[in-house]
Amino acid sequence: MEKVTKKTKKKLSKKAILLLILLFLMSIASFTLYYMSDLARIKSIKIVNNEFVSENYIRSILDFEINDSLITLFPKFKEKDLKKNKMFKDIKITIAKNNCVIVSIKENRIIGHFISADKTSFVLGDGTIIDFKAQYIDNLALIPLFVDIDLEKIKTIAIEFNKLSFDTLSRISEVHNLSFTYDNNMVKLVMDEGFYVCSSIKGLPYVDNYAEIIAFEDKAKNKCILIIEEYLKAVRIDCSEIESYMVQPEENKGE
């Protein structure tokens, strides 16, 4: 009786092993079929929330593309690698319906560009300076050009510019030094619409009200705007009045 029981157990044990092997092989086969099928493929890639950085550039630095397998995507690892890029503060990669991979960007924004010693550079929203590369941005006209401003001042302005909305920042064409009799460390912004904004560096965040400032009817058609930082307000005045506040260059003094 014992021998019969042992033989039965042996048979059952062999059957169990065979069943496990069969299940394992079926799992591998199913995984392989799924991996090879369209069900596991990236169908589309969507870039969202980027402002100044070119979508084409972002796509070019992704190490995955349409028709790659979702199984080997590993979003967290991709995010960690992409965050090493100085132009990004944060990146989130998620998989949505229909195998769409969404790459959500939080930029360390490209605030402007400047030319020094015949070399063009970008300045980012945290004051970081990076080499100019055309593929970083689709339209250079979207960001202001800093004209004859020293590097440390550019970095300081960049941090204040980073507080501005995309709409306001993209309307600034050029940034120039400006010295008033009461403040020798001001800036003049040349705007796309032909207006000039004069402000201290601390007053620059108030430029975000630019659209409202120029919207008011101005019979004199004054094109100069003075930001009065102490009162958080802006006034449109005749440009000749602005000139009366300006410190004249040394060579003009005493003439």
Tab-separated table of C-alpha atoms in Angstrom:
chain	number	residue	atom	x	y	z
A	1	MET	CA	0.000	0.000	0.000
A	2	GLU	CA	2.858	2.310	0.881
A	3	LYS	CA	4.576	1.571	-2.431
A	4	VAL	CA	1.390	2.445	-4.348
A	5	THR	CA	1.054	5.719	-2.443
A	6	LYS	CA	4.688	6.627	-3.152
A	7	LYS	CA	4.286	5.852	-6.855
A	8	THR	CA	1.103	7.963	-6.982
A	9	LYS	CA	2.880	10.868	-5.263
A	10	LYS	CA	5.779	10.540	-7.666
A	11	LYS	CA	3.432	10.685	-10.655
A	12	LEU	CA	1.634	13.690	-9.194
A	13	SER	CA	4.941	15.411	-8.518
A	14	LYS	CA	6.097	14.869	-12.098
A	15	LYS	CA	2.765	16.155	-13.410
A	16	ALA	CA	3.057	19.253	-11.204
A	17	ILE	CA	6.565	19.935	-12.482
A	18	LEU	CA	5.475	19.450	-16.076
A	19	LEU	CA	2.502	21.757	-15.478
A	20	LEU	CA	4.758	24.434	-13.998
A	21	ILE	CA	7.164	24.137	-16.924
A	22	LEU	CA	4.250	24.347	-19.354
A	23	LEU	CA	2.851	27.420	-17.595
A	24	PHE	CA	6.304	29.024	-17.606
A	25	LEU	CA	6.749	28.377	-21.316
A	26	MET	CA	3.258	29.715	-22.023
A	27	SER	CA	4.049	32.855	-20.010
A	28	ILE	CA	7.226	33.413	-22.010
A	29	ALA	CA	5.349	32.830	-25.252
A	30	SER	CA	2.558	35.222	-24.217
A	31	PHE	CA	5.078	37.858	-23.133
A	32	THR	CA	6.995	37.487	-26.394
A	33	LEU	CA	3.819	37.756	-28.455
A	34	TYR	CA	2.713	40.822	-26.474
A	35	TYR	CA	6.176	42.409	-26.746
A	36	MET	CA	6.169	41.845	-30.509
A	37	SER	CA	2.584	42.971	-31.030
A	38	ASP	CA	1.212	46.483	-31.646
A	39	LEU	CA	-0.480	46.364	-28.242
A	40	ALA	CA	2.868	47.060	-26.566
A	41	ARG	CA	4.060	49.727	-28.986
A	42	ILE	CA	4.223	53.496	-28.478
A	43	LYS	CA	1.605	54.889	-30.849
A	44	SER	CA	2.274	58.593	-30.326
A	45	ILE	CA	4.405	61.021	-28.297
A	46	LYS	CA	2.982	64.294	-27.032
A	47	ILE	CA	5.124	67.151	-25.653
A	48	VAL	CA	3.217	69.532	-23.351
A	49	ASN	CA	3.857	72.716	-21.313
A	50	ASN	CA	7.037	73.763	-23.114
A	51	GLU	CA	7.153	77.505	-23.825
A	52	PHE	CA	10.446	78.559	-25.389
A	53	VAL	CA	12.298	75.272	-25.867
A	54	SER	CA	11.616	73.762	-29.291
A	55	GLU	CA	9.423	70.670	-29.393
A	56	ASN	CA	11.684	69.277	-32.106
A	57	TYR	CA	14.684	69.638	-29.825
A	58	ILE	CA	12.883	67.861	-26.970
A	59	ARG	CA	11.941	64.994	-29.295
A	60	SER	CA	15.538	64.757	-30.506
A	61	ILE	CA	16.882	64.113	-26.988
A	62	LEU	CA	14.286	61.484	-26.053
A	63	ASP	CA	15.843	58.039	-26.295
A	64	PHE	CA	12.538	56.502	-27.333
A	65	GLU	CA	10.305	56.969	-30.338
A	66	ILE	CA	7.079	55.801	-31.940
A	67	ASN	CA	6.914	51.980	-32.361
A	68	ASP	CA	9.327	51.369	-29.479
A	69	SER	CA	8.082	48.997	-26.813
A	70	LEU	CA	6.223	50.388	-23.800
A	71	ILE	CA	7.579	47.519	-21.728
A	72	THR	CA	11.129	48.870	-21.876
A	73	LEU	CA	10.162	52.541	-21.495
A	74	PHE	CA	10.879	52.809	-17.733
A	75	PRO	CA	9.549	56.415	-17.354
A	76	LYS	CA	11.273	57.177	-14.022
A	77	PHE	CA	14.704	56.345	-15.426
A	78	LYS	CA	14.029	58.474	-18.524
A	79	GLU	CA	12.890	61.399	-16.359
A	80	LYS	CA	16.017	61.230	-14.221
A	81	ASP	CA	18.257	61.250	-17.277
A	82	LEU	CA	16.428	64.143	-19.002
A	83	LYS	CA	16.509	66.293	-15.850
A	84	LYS	CA	20.290	66.531	-16.239
A	85	ASN	CA	19.643	69.012	-19.053
A	86	LYS	CA	20.089	72.585	-17.713
A	87	MET	CA	17.023	73.816	-19.627
A	88	PHE	CA	14.587	71.662	-17.651
A	89	LYS	CA	13.505	72.091	-14.047
A	90	ASP	CA	11.278	69.042	-14.107
A	91	ILE	CA	9.983	66.402	-16.528
A	92	LYS	CA	7.130	63.934	-16.097
A	93	ILE	CA	6.572	61.008	-18.470
A	94	THR	CA	3.202	59.269	-18.382
A	95	ILE	CA	1.409	56.728	-20.547
A	96	ALA	CA	-2.109	57.728	-21.578
A	97	LYS	CA	-4.865	56.074	-23.603
A	98	ASN	CA	-4.057	54.544	-26.970
A	99	ASN	CA	-0.415	54.069	-25.980
A	100	CYS	CA	0.302	57.783	-26.104
A	101	VAL	CA	3.404	58.804	-24.139
A	102	ILE	CA	3.019	62.304	-22.676
A	103	VAL	CA	6.182	64.251	-21.833
A	104	SER	CA	5.296	67.188	-19.572
A	105	ILE	CA	7.995	69.867	-19.413
A	106	LYS	CA	8.748	72.442	-16.743
A	107	GLU	CA	11.380	74.693	-18.288
A	108	ASN	CA	14.277	76.545	-16.800
A	109	ARG	CA	13.180	79.097	-19.360
A	110	ILE	CA	15.385	80.607	-22.042
A	111	ILE	CA	15.039	84.257	-20.998
A	112	GLY	CA	17.160	85.964	-23.633
A	113	HIS	CA	20.351	85.981	-25.651
A	114	PHE	CA	23.401	88.194	-25.968
A	115	ILE	CA	26.524	88.506	-28.089
A	116	SER	CA	29.968	88.809	-26.521
A	117	ALA	CA	33.298	88.529	-28.367
A	118	ASP	CA	31.397	87.474	-31.510
A	119	LYS	CA	29.850	84.560	-29.610
A	120	THR	CA	26.098	84.227	-28.998
A	121	SER	CA	24.888	82.777	-25.697
A	122	PHE	CA	21.537	82.055	-24.074
A	123	VAL	CA	20.679	83.099	-20.523
A	124	LEU	CA	18.226	80.943	-18.556
A	125	GLY	CA	15.686	81.950	-15.929
A	126	ASP	CA	17.984	81.065	-13.022
A	127	GLY	CA	20.824	83.152	-14.478
A	128	THR	CA	22.676	80.189	-16.010
A	129	ILE	CA	24.552	80.972	-19.239
A	130	ILE	CA	24.651	78.291	-21.943
A	131	ASP	CA	26.083	78.189	-25.450
A	132	PHE	CA	23.763	79.186	-28.264
A	133	LYS	CA	22.371	76.341	-30.346
A	134	ALA	CA	19.802	77.083	-33.031
A	135	GLN	CA	17.869	73.859	-32.354
A	136	TYR	CA	17.036	74.923	-28.778
A	137	ILE	CA	14.391	77.419	-29.898
A	138	ASP	CA	12.156	77.670	-32.974
A	139	ASN	CA	12.049	81.465	-33.162
A	140	LEU	CA	14.849	83.635	-31.770
A	141	ALA	CA	12.523	86.653	-31.980
A	142	LEU	CA	10.544	85.193	-29.060
A	143	ILE	CA	13.283	86.123	-26.608
A	144	PRO	CA	14.910	89.535	-26.015
A	145	LEU	CA	18.414	90.523	-27.068
A	146	PHE	CA	20.588	92.024	-24.305
A	147	VAL	CA	22.567	94.894	-25.826
A	148	ASP	CA	25.884	96.009	-24.263
A	149	ILE	CA	24.993	94.841	-20.748
A	150	ASP	CA	27.583	93.261	-18.473
A	151	LEU	CA	27.223	89.583	-17.617
A	152	GLU	CA	26.343	89.959	-13.924
A	153	LYS	CA	23.588	92.438	-14.710
A	154	ILE	CA	22.223	90.103	-17.414
A	155	LYS	CA	22.002	87.303	-14.825
A	156	THR	CA	20.177	89.586	-12.357
A	157	ILE	CA	17.709	90.767	-15.028
A	158	ALA	CA	17.124	87.162	-16.132
A	159	ILE	CA	15.928	86.171	-12.652
A	160	GLU	CA	13.421	89.059	-12.682
A	161	PHE	CA	12.354	88.298	-16.277
A	162	ASN	CA	11.598	84.742	-15.218
A	163	LYS	CA	8.690	86.133	-13.186
A	164	LEU	CA	7.019	87.462	-16.350
A	165	SER	CA	4.382	85.598	-18.329
A	166	PHE	CA	5.226	84.068	-21.703
A	167	ASP	CA	3.059	86.697	-23.440
A	168	THR	CA	4.915	89.630	-21.858
A	169	LEU	CA	8.411	88.208	-22.187
A	170	SER	CA	7.915	87.299	-25.845
A	171	ARG	CA	6.978	90.946	-26.584
A	172	ILE	CA	10.327	92.300	-25.382
A	173	SER	CA	12.612	92.822	-28.364
A	174	GLU	CA	15.736	94.335	-26.774
A	175	VAL	CA	17.116	95.200	-23.338
A	176	HIS	CA	19.452	98.227	-22.900
A	177	ASN	CA	21.270	99.842	-19.999
A	178	LEU	CA	19.730	103.037	-18.677
A	179	SER	CA	21.004	105.545	-16.105
A	180	PHE	CA	18.744	108.082	-14.432
A	181	THR	CA	19.882	110.872	-12.152
A	182	TYR	CA	18.247	109.067	-9.229
A	183	ASP	CA	19.173	105.474	-10.266
A	184	ASN	CA	22.145	104.567	-12.445
A	185	ASN	CA	21.266	100.878	-12.677
A	186	MET	CA	18.042	100.878	-14.699
A	187	VAL	CA	17.040	99.198	-17.958
A	188	LYS	CA	15.160	100.214	-21.076
A	189	LEU	CA	13.032	97.565	-22.780
A	190	VAL	CA	12.237	97.920	-26.466
A	191	MET	CA	8.843	96.320	-27.049
A	192	ASP	CA	7.527	94.744	-30.259
A	193	GLU	CA	4.726	97.298	-30.544
A	194	GLY	CA	7.147	100.233	-30.582
A	195	PHE	CA	6.842	101.149	-26.898
A	196	TYR	CA	9.788	101.727	-24.559
A	197	VAL	CA	9.606	100.607	-20.939
A	198	CYS	CA	11.996	102.190	-18.433
A	199	SER	CA	12.355	100.470	-15.097
A	200	SER	CA	14.632	99.685	-12.204
A	201	ILE	CA	15.609	96.022	-12.017
A	202	LYS	CA	13.385	95.519	-8.952
A	203	GLY	CA	10.453	97.026	-10.838
A	204	LEU	CA	10.679	94.581	-13.754
A	205	PRO	CA	8.038	92.118	-12.440
A	206	TYR	CA	5.483	94.939	-12.801
A	207	VAL	CA	6.100	94.861	-16.566
A	208	ASP	CA	3.747	91.856	-16.537
A	209	ASN	CA	0.951	94.461	-16.635
A	210	TYR	CA	2.272	95.709	-19.976
A	211	ALA	CA	-0.783	94.633	-21.999
A	212	GLU	CA	-3.087	96.562	-19.640
A	213	ILE	CA	-0.798	99.613	-19.642
A	214	ILE	CA	-0.835	100.012	-23.426
A	215	ALA	CA	-4.545	99.226	-23.670
A	216	PHE	CA	-5.605	102.567	-22.175
A	217	GLU	CA	-6.456	105.349	-24.612
A	218	ASP	CA	-3.609	107.839	-24.867
A	219	LYS	CA	-4.436	110.947	-26.895
A	220	ALA	CA	-0.806	112.088	-26.844
A	221	LYS	CA	0.287	108.715	-28.217
A	222	ASN	CA	3.092	108.603	-25.696
A	223	LYS	CA	5.381	105.680	-26.454
A	224	CYS	CA	7.454	105.706	-23.276
A	225	ILE	CA	6.372	103.889	-20.132
A	226	LEU	CA	7.977	104.540	-16.767
A	227	ILE	CA	7.618	101.900	-14.061
A	228	ILE	CA	7.391	103.551	-10.644
A	229	GLU	CA	8.445	100.696	-8.419
A	230	GLU	CA	7.672	102.360	-5.063
A	231	TYR	CA	3.980	102.717	-5.961
A	232	LEU	CA	3.683	99.587	-8.136
A	233	LYS	CA	2.359	101.607	-11.016
A	234	ALA	CA	3.283	102.623	-14.548
A	235	VAL	CA	2.781	105.892	-16.383
A	236	ARG	CA	2.891	106.630	-20.089
A	237	ILE	CA	4.819	109.802	-20.686
A	238	ASP	CA	6.451	111.703	-23.507
A	239	CYS	CA	9.845	110.211	-24.365
A	240	SER	CA	11.456	113.667	-24.148
A	241	GLU	CA	10.543	113.692	-20.443
A	242	ILE	CA	12.330	110.370	-20.025
A	243	GLU	CA	15.416	111.940	-21.596
A	244	SER	CA	15.367	114.702	-19.001
A	245	TYR	CA	15.896	112.111	-16.252
A	246	MET	CA	18.788	110.433	-18.056
A	247	VAL	CA	22.424	110.802	-17.101
A	248	GLN	CA	24.293	112.133	-20.111
A	249	PRO	CA	27.498	110.422	-21.283
A	250	GLU	CA	30.740	111.938	-20.006
A	251	GLU	CA	31.716	113.316	-23.402
A	252	ASN	CA	28.543	115.385	-23.557
A	253	LYS	CA	29.018	116.986	-20.163
A	254	GLY	CA	30.118	120.588	-20.163
A	255	GLU	CA	29.183	121.213	-23.791
